[in-house]
mmCIF file of C-alpha atoms and ligand atoms in Angstrom:
data_model
loop_
_atom_site.group_PDB
_atom_site.id
_atom_site.type_symbol
_atom_site.label_atom_id
_atom_site.label_comp_id
_atom_site.label_asym_id
_atom_site.label_seq_id
_atom_site.Cartn_x
_atom_site.Cartn_y
_atom_site.Cartn_z
ATOM 1 C CA MET J 1 0.000 0.000 0.000
ATOM 2 C CA LYS J 2 1.759 3.156 -1.200
ATOM 3 C CA SER J 3 -0.475 5.533 0.762
ATOM 4 C CA ILE J 4 0.355 9.063 1.889
ATOM 5 C CA LEU J 5 0.183 7.888 5.512
ATOM 6 C CA MET J 6 2.591 5.003 4.928
ATOM 7 C CA THR J 7 4.952 7.358 3.081
ATOM 8 C CA THR J 8 4.965 9.763 6.051
ATOM 9 C CA LEU J 9 5.696 6.874 8.405
ATOM 10 C CA ARG J 10 8.556 5.631 6.231
ATOM 11 C CA ASN J 11 10.128 9.074 5.678
ATOM 12 C CA LYS J 12 13.084 9.467 8.063
ATOM 13 C CA ASP J 13 12.615 13.248 7.930
ATOM 14 C CA SER J 14 9.024 13.193 9.209
ATOM 15 C CA SER J 15 8.791 15.159 12.451
ATOM 16 C CA LEU J 16 7.551 13.601 15.671
ATOM 17 C CA GLU J 17 4.198 15.334 15.120
ATOM 18 C CA GLU J 18 3.935 14.143 11.501
ATOM 19 C CA PHE J 19 4.877 10.570 12.408
ATOM 20 C CA ARG J 20 2.379 10.483 15.303
ATOM 21 C CA SER J 21 -0.434 11.955 13.273
ATOM 22 C CA ALA J 22 0.100 9.475 10.402
ATOM 23 C CA ALA J 23 0.324 6.551 12.852
ATOM 24 C CA MET J 24 -2.919 7.511 14.583
ATOM 25 C CA ARG J 25 -4.753 8.039 11.302
ATOM 26 C CA LEU J 26 -3.556 4.698 9.920
ATOM 27 C CA GLY J 27 -4.580 3.100 13.231
ATOM 28 C CA SER J 28 -8.153 4.349 12.685
ATOM 29 C CA THR J 29 -8.259 2.887 9.180
ATOM 30 C CA LEU J 30 -6.989 -0.449 10.452
ATOM 31 C CA ALA J 31 -9.605 -0.461 13.219
ATOM 32 C CA HIS J 32 -12.416 0.122 10.680
ATOM 33 C CA ASN J 33 -10.987 -2.584 8.408
ATOM 34 C CA THR J 34 -10.818 -5.013 11.322
ATOM 35 C CA LEU J 35 -14.466 -4.445 12.285
ATOM 36 C CA SER J 36 -15.461 -5.096 8.675
ATOM 37 C CA GLU J 37 -13.977 -8.620 8.959
ATOM 38 C CA PHE J 38 -16.421 -9.673 11.689
ATOM 39 C CA THR J 39 -19.886 -11.033 10.955
ATOM 40 C CA LYS J 40 -22.434 -8.599 12.382
ATOM 41 C CA LYS J 41 -25.805 -9.478 13.878
ATOM 42 C CA GLU J 42 -28.875 -8.200 12.021
ATOM 43 C CA ILE J 43 -31.228 -6.281 14.315
ATOM 44 C CA SER J 44 -34.347 -4.179 13.968
ATOM 45 C CA VAL J 45 -34.150 -0.548 14.957
ATOM 46 C CA ILE J 46 -36.839 2.070 15.521
ATOM 47 C CA THR J 47 -36.041 5.462 14.003
ATOM 48 C CA PRO J 48 -38.088 8.548 15.026
ATOM 49 C CA LEU J 49 -40.216 7.781 11.951
ATOM 50 C CA GLY J 50 -40.556 4.003 11.901
ATOM 51 C CA GLU J 51 -38.876 0.624 11.964
ATOM 52 C CA THR J 52 -35.968 -0.625 9.858
ATOM 53 C CA THR J 53 -33.165 -3.158 10.093
ATOM 54 C CA GLY J 54 -29.476 -2.660 10.795
ATOM 55 C CA TYR J 55 -26.483 -4.367 12.328
ATOM 56 C CA CYS J 56 -24.736 -4.565 15.653
ATOM 57 C CA PHE J 57 -21.567 -6.237 16.869
ATOM 58 C CA ASP J 58 -21.616 -7.228 20.510
ATOM 59 C CA GLU J 59 -19.537 -10.436 20.636
ATOM 60 C CA PRO J 60 -16.872 -10.650 23.358
ATOM 61 C CA VAL J 61 -13.604 -9.082 22.232
ATOM 62 C CA MET J 62 -10.279 -8.670 23.953
ATOM 63 C CA LEU J 63 -7.824 -6.161 22.527
ATOM 64 C CA MET J 64 -4.248 -7.204 23.201
ATOM 65 C CA PRO J 65 -1.711 -4.419 22.593
ATOM 66 C CA ILE J 66 1.930 -5.483 22.779
ATOM 67 C CA LEU J 67 3.915 -2.879 24.729
ATOM 68 C CA ARG J 68 5.135 -0.558 23.869
ATOM 69 C CA ALA J 69 4.416 0.166 20.174
ATOM 70 C CA GLY J 70 1.048 -1.650 20.298
ATOM 71 C CA LEU J 71 -0.256 1.044 22.669
ATOM 72 C CA VAL J 72 -0.544 3.349 19.659
ATOM 73 C CA LEU J 73 -3.284 1.164 18.181
ATOM 74 C CA LEU J 74 -5.296 0.961 21.402
ATOM 75 C CA PRO J 75 -7.208 4.305 21.225
ATOM 76 C CA PRO J 76 -8.527 3.814 17.653
ATOM 77 C CA PHE J 77 -9.477 0.212 18.408
ATOM 78 C CA LEU J 78 -11.281 1.213 21.632
ATOM 79 C CA THR J 79 -13.237 3.739 19.579
ATOM 80 C CA ILE J 80 -14.412 1.040 17.177
ATOM 81 C CA PHE J 81 -14.731 -1.752 19.804
ATOM 82 C CA PRO J 82 -15.973 0.251 22.839
ATOM 83 C CA HIS J 83 -17.161 -2.887 24.656
ATOM 84 C CA ALA J 84 -13.785 -4.679 24.353
ATOM 85 C CA ARG J 85 -11.758 -5.755 27.340
ATOM 86 C CA VAL J 86 -8.017 -5.101 27.214
ATOM 87 C CA GLY J 87 -5.234 -7.565 28.011
ATOM 88 C CA ILE J 88 -1.725 -6.158 27.939
ATOM 89 C CA ILE J 89 1.604 -7.891 27.430
ATOM 90 C CA GLY J 90 5.048 -6.284 27.370
ATOM 91 C CA LEU J 91 7.671 -7.644 24.971
ATOM 92 C CA LYS J 92 11.061 -6.160 24.193
ATOM 93 C CA ARG J 93 13.481 -7.423 21.525
ATOM 94 C CA ASN J 94 17.064 -7.791 22.609
ATOM 95 C CA GLU J 95 18.968 -5.341 20.368
ATOM 96 C CA THR J 96 21.715 -7.882 19.603
ATOM 97 C CA THR J 97 19.795 -11.128 19.192
ATOM 98 C CA ALA J 98 16.401 -9.636 18.117
ATOM 99 C CA ILE J 99 14.754 -12.193 20.404
ATOM 100 C CA ALA J 100 11.830 -10.770 22.377
ATOM 101 C CA ASP J 101 11.564 -11.138 26.122
ATOM 102 C CA MET J 102 8.229 -10.937 27.982
ATOM 103 C CA TYR J 103 8.408 -8.484 30.908
ATOM 104 C CA TYR J 104 4.717 -7.861 31.620
ATOM 105 C CA GLU J 105 1.448 -9.775 31.384
ATOM 106 C CA ASN J 106 -1.987 -8.755 32.599
ATOM 107 C CA LEU J 107 -4.873 -10.468 30.820
ATOM 108 C CA PRO J 108 -8.516 -10.731 31.884
ATOM 109 C CA GLU J 109 -10.110 -14.178 32.360
ATOM 110 C CA LEU J 110 -10.832 -15.354 28.808
ATOM 111 C CA THR J 111 -14.093 -17.007 27.729
ATOM 112 C CA PRO J 112 -13.914 -19.876 25.182
ATOM 113 C CA ASP J 113 -15.780 -17.770 22.579
ATOM 114 C CA GLU J 114 -13.547 -14.715 23.088
ATOM 115 C CA ASN J 115 -12.370 -12.900 19.948
ATOM 116 C CA VAL J 116 -8.849 -11.601 20.415
ATOM 117 C CA ILE J 117 -7.254 -8.797 18.399
ATOM 118 C CA ILE J 118 -3.478 -8.550 18.876
ATOM 119 C CA LEU J 119 -2.197 -5.022 18.227
ATOM 120 C CA ASP J 120 1.405 -4.384 17.175
ATOM 121 C CA PRO J 121 2.423 -2.003 14.373
ATOM 122 C CA MET J 122 5.525 -4.032 13.417
ATOM 123 C CA LEU J 123 6.032 -7.736 12.647
ATOM 124 C CA ALA J 124 9.682 -8.381 11.739
ATOM 125 C CA THR J 125 10.995 -11.888 12.524
ATOM 126 C CA GLY J 126 7.591 -12.835 13.959
ATOM 127 C CA GLY J 127 9.166 -13.768 17.300
ATOM 128 C CA SER J 128 7.091 -11.287 19.333
ATOM 129 C CA ALA J 129 3.871 -12.294 17.576
ATOM 130 C CA LEU J 130 4.591 -15.976 18.282
ATOM 131 C CA LYS J 131 5.165 -15.242 21.994
ATOM 132 C CA ALA J 132 1.755 -13.528 22.153
ATOM 133 C CA LEU J 133 0.074 -16.348 20.213
ATOM 134 C CA HIS J 134 1.590 -19.114 22.359
ATOM 135 C CA LEU J 135 0.396 -17.311 25.482
ATOM 136 C CA LEU J 136 -3.153 -17.143 24.083
ATOM 137 C CA GLU J 137 -2.915 -20.827 23.135
ATOM 138 C CA GLU J 138 -1.949 -21.672 26.755
ATOM 139 C CA LYS J 139 -4.998 -19.696 27.954
ATOM 140 C CA GLY J 140 -7.253 -21.845 25.736
ATOM 141 C CA VAL J 141 -8.157 -19.231 23.112
ATOM 142 C CA ASN J 142 -9.357 -20.776 19.849
ATOM 143 C CA PRO J 143 -6.766 -19.788 17.148
ATOM 144 C CA SER J 144 -9.571 -19.214 14.629
ATOM 145 C CA LYS J 145 -10.850 -16.411 16.910
ATOM 146 C CA ILE J 146 -7.557 -14.498 16.844
ATOM 147 C CA LYS J 147 -6.735 -11.569 14.575
ATOM 148 C CA MET J 148 -3.454 -9.684 14.508
ATOM 149 C CA VAL J 149 -3.195 -6.122 13.226
ATOM 150 C CA CYS J 150 0.095 -4.631 11.953
ATOM 151 C CA MET J 151 1.121 -1.583 9.975
ATOM 152 C CA ILE J 152 4.180 -3.233 8.389
ATOM 153 C CA ALA J 153 5.029 -6.936 8.340
ATOM 154 C CA SER J 154 7.960 -8.669 6.672
ATOM 155 C CA THR J 155 7.388 -11.516 4.254
ATOM 156 C CA GLU J 156 9.610 -13.788 6.368
ATOM 157 C CA GLY J 157 7.790 -12.920 9.601
ATOM 158 C CA LEU J 158 4.375 -13.478 8.032
ATOM 159 C CA LYS J 159 5.510 -16.870 6.749
ATOM 160 C CA THR J 160 6.899 -17.896 10.144
ATOM 161 C CA VAL J 161 3.743 -16.900 12.015
ATOM 162 C CA LYS J 162 1.379 -18.413 9.421
ATOM 163 C CA SER J 163 3.272 -21.718 9.450
ATOM 164 C CA GLN J 164 2.580 -22.133 13.182
ATOM 165 C CA PHE J 165 -0.859 -20.474 13.308
ATOM 166 C CA PRO J 166 -2.477 -21.070 9.887
ATOM 167 C CA GLN J 167 -5.939 -20.024 11.141
ATOM 168 C CA LEU J 168 -4.742 -16.613 12.325
ATOM 169 C CA ASP J 169 -6.338 -13.663 10.502
ATOM 170 C CA LEU J 170 -3.510 -11.179 9.791
ATOM 171 C CA ILE J 171 -4.621 -7.646 8.935
ATOM 172 C CA VAL J 172 -1.555 -5.885 7.555
ATOM 173 C CA ALA J 173 -1.341 -2.459 5.888
ATOM 174 C CA GLN J 174 2.011 -3.129 4.185
ATOM 175 C CA GLU J 175 4.149 -6.194 3.486
ATOM 176 C CA ASP J 176 7.884 -5.491 3.066
ATOM 177 C CA LEU J 177 10.004 -8.133 1.385
ATOM 178 C CA GLU J 178 13.223 -7.974 3.354
ATOM 179 C CA LEU J 179 14.815 -7.955 6.803
ATOM 180 C CA THR J 180 18.219 -6.388 7.443
ATOM 181 C CA LYS J 181 20.969 -8.455 9.093
ATOM 182 C CA GLU J 182 19.967 -6.724 12.373
ATOM 183 C CA LYS J 183 16.411 -8.043 11.777
ATOM 184 C CA PHE J 184 14.853 -4.684 10.998
ATOM 185 C CA ILE J 185 12.154 -4.566 8.335
ATOM 186 C CA TYR J 186 13.525 -3.205 5.026
ATOM 187 C CA PRO J 187 12.724 -0.591 3.784
ATOM 188 C CA GLY J 188 10.370 -0.399 6.782
ATOM 189 C CA LEU J 189 10.244 2.722 8.885
ATOM 190 C CA GLY J 190 12.921 2.113 11.513
ATOM 191 C CA ASP J 191 12.045 1.544 15.140
ATOM 192 C CA PHE J 192 8.356 2.349 15.471
ATOM 193 C CA GLY J 193 8.357 2.751 19.250
ATOM 194 C CA ASP J 194 11.377 5.061 19.249
ATOM 195 C CA ARG J 195 9.914 7.217 16.484
ATOM 196 C CA PHE J 196 6.419 7.441 18.000
ATOM 197 C CA PHE J 197 7.503 7.992 21.593
ATOM 198 C CA GLY J 198 10.506 10.194 20.736
ATOM 199 C CA THR J 199 13.201 7.953 22.242
ATOM 200 C CA GLU J 200 16.542 7.507 20.533
ATOM 201 C CA TYR J 201 17.794 4.889 18.096
ATOM 202 C CA THR J 202 20.935 5.145 15.961
ATOM 203 C CA TYR J 203 20.815 3.257 12.667
HETATM 204 C C1 LIG G 1 9.009 -4.070 18.088
HETATM 205 C C2 LIG G 1 7.604 -4.189 17.537
HETATM 206 C C3 LIG G 1 7.267 -5.626 17.755
HETATM 207 C C4 LIG G 1 8.596 -6.309 17.537
HETATM 208 C C5 LIG G 1 8.634 -6.918 16.171
HETATM 209 O O1 LIG G 1 8.989 -3.925 19.461
HETATM 210 O O2 LIG G 1 6.692 -3.298 18.129
HETATM 211 O O3 LIG G 1 6.766 -5.910 19.044
HETATM 212 O O4 LIG G 1 9.604 -5.296 17.657
HETATM 213 O O5 LIG G 1 9.808 -7.637 15.967
HETATM 214 P P1 LIG G 1 9.837 -9.242 15.833
HETATM 215 O O6 LIG G 1 8.738 -9.610 14.894
HETATM 216 O O7 LIG G 1 11.202 -9.507 15.292
HETATM 217 O O8 LIG G 1 9.643 -9.837 17.197
HETATM 218 P P2 LIG G 1 10.308 -3.704 20.342
HETATM 219 O O9 LIG G 1 10.823 -5.010 20.856
HETATM 220 O O10 LIG G 1 11.269 -2.843 19.592
HETATM 221 O O11 LIG G 1 9.738 -2.964 21.613
HETATM 222 P P3 LIG G 1 9.039 -1.524 21.786
HETATM 223 O O12 LIG G 1 7.640 -1.669 21.257
HETATM 224 O O13 LIG G 1 9.092 -1.330 23.263
HETATM 225 O O14 LIG G 1 9.838 -0.500 21.032
HETATM 226 N N1 LIG G 2 10.600 -3.299 15.379
HETATM 227 C C1 LIG G 2 10.479 -2.084 14.767
HETATM 228 O O1 LIG G 2 9.959 -1.117 15.365
HETATM 229 N N2 LIG G 2 10.940 -1.988 13.502
HETATM 230 C C2 LIG G 2 11.480 -3.002 12.841
HETATM 231 O O2 LIG G 2 11.874 -2.824 11.668
HETATM 232 C C3 LIG G 2 11.601 -4.243 13.490
HETATM 233 C C4 LIG G 2 11.138 -4.368 14.760
#
């Protein structure tokens, strides 16, 4: 997707304000796209003038942002899924090995029919996504009820995740073909968390 928003995110010269604004706007689009993937319930509704039919979506949903970059997707997803519960996990990639370590976990009790939407703007090697998915598997979540939303995912990472979780619904704005030797997505956008939160990273 060669959109204006994706171009602003990729551009190394985008200011903090420009990067944030593009990320939040793309987050809203992804939230709308994600809702459109669910089957809605048909209901009747009374307007001030009469009766008609429409749709509602009130199935149980847990939003699962992966700290820290996943936090960026939480506000737009809460707008579109206002009844969702939120389960948070914290994962941080080691800068040398690129292997993610889990440092925080706080999930609500999950029902067997729970829909889970994992939120993380970046999927590089797929290691962080797999940690989140294995945790949900341990908690008894049905893999066919899980969606994962990303802004950019690498071809290799998508393949790795899909090979272990073929039923997972991946909603991805942009697929990039390569990873650098440091396991950054190429051409990508750099370190999403550092760029959104204004912390440092030297490339
Ligand atoms: C980034 C990103 C993903 C992960 C993707 O987080 O938000 O969670 O890397 O890489 P992977 O697919 O190779 O696991 P990071 O570990 O940099 O933490 P941050 O969100 O705190 O910046
Ligand atoms: N995390 C990021 O923020 N960017 C990458 O390219 C890879 C992991």
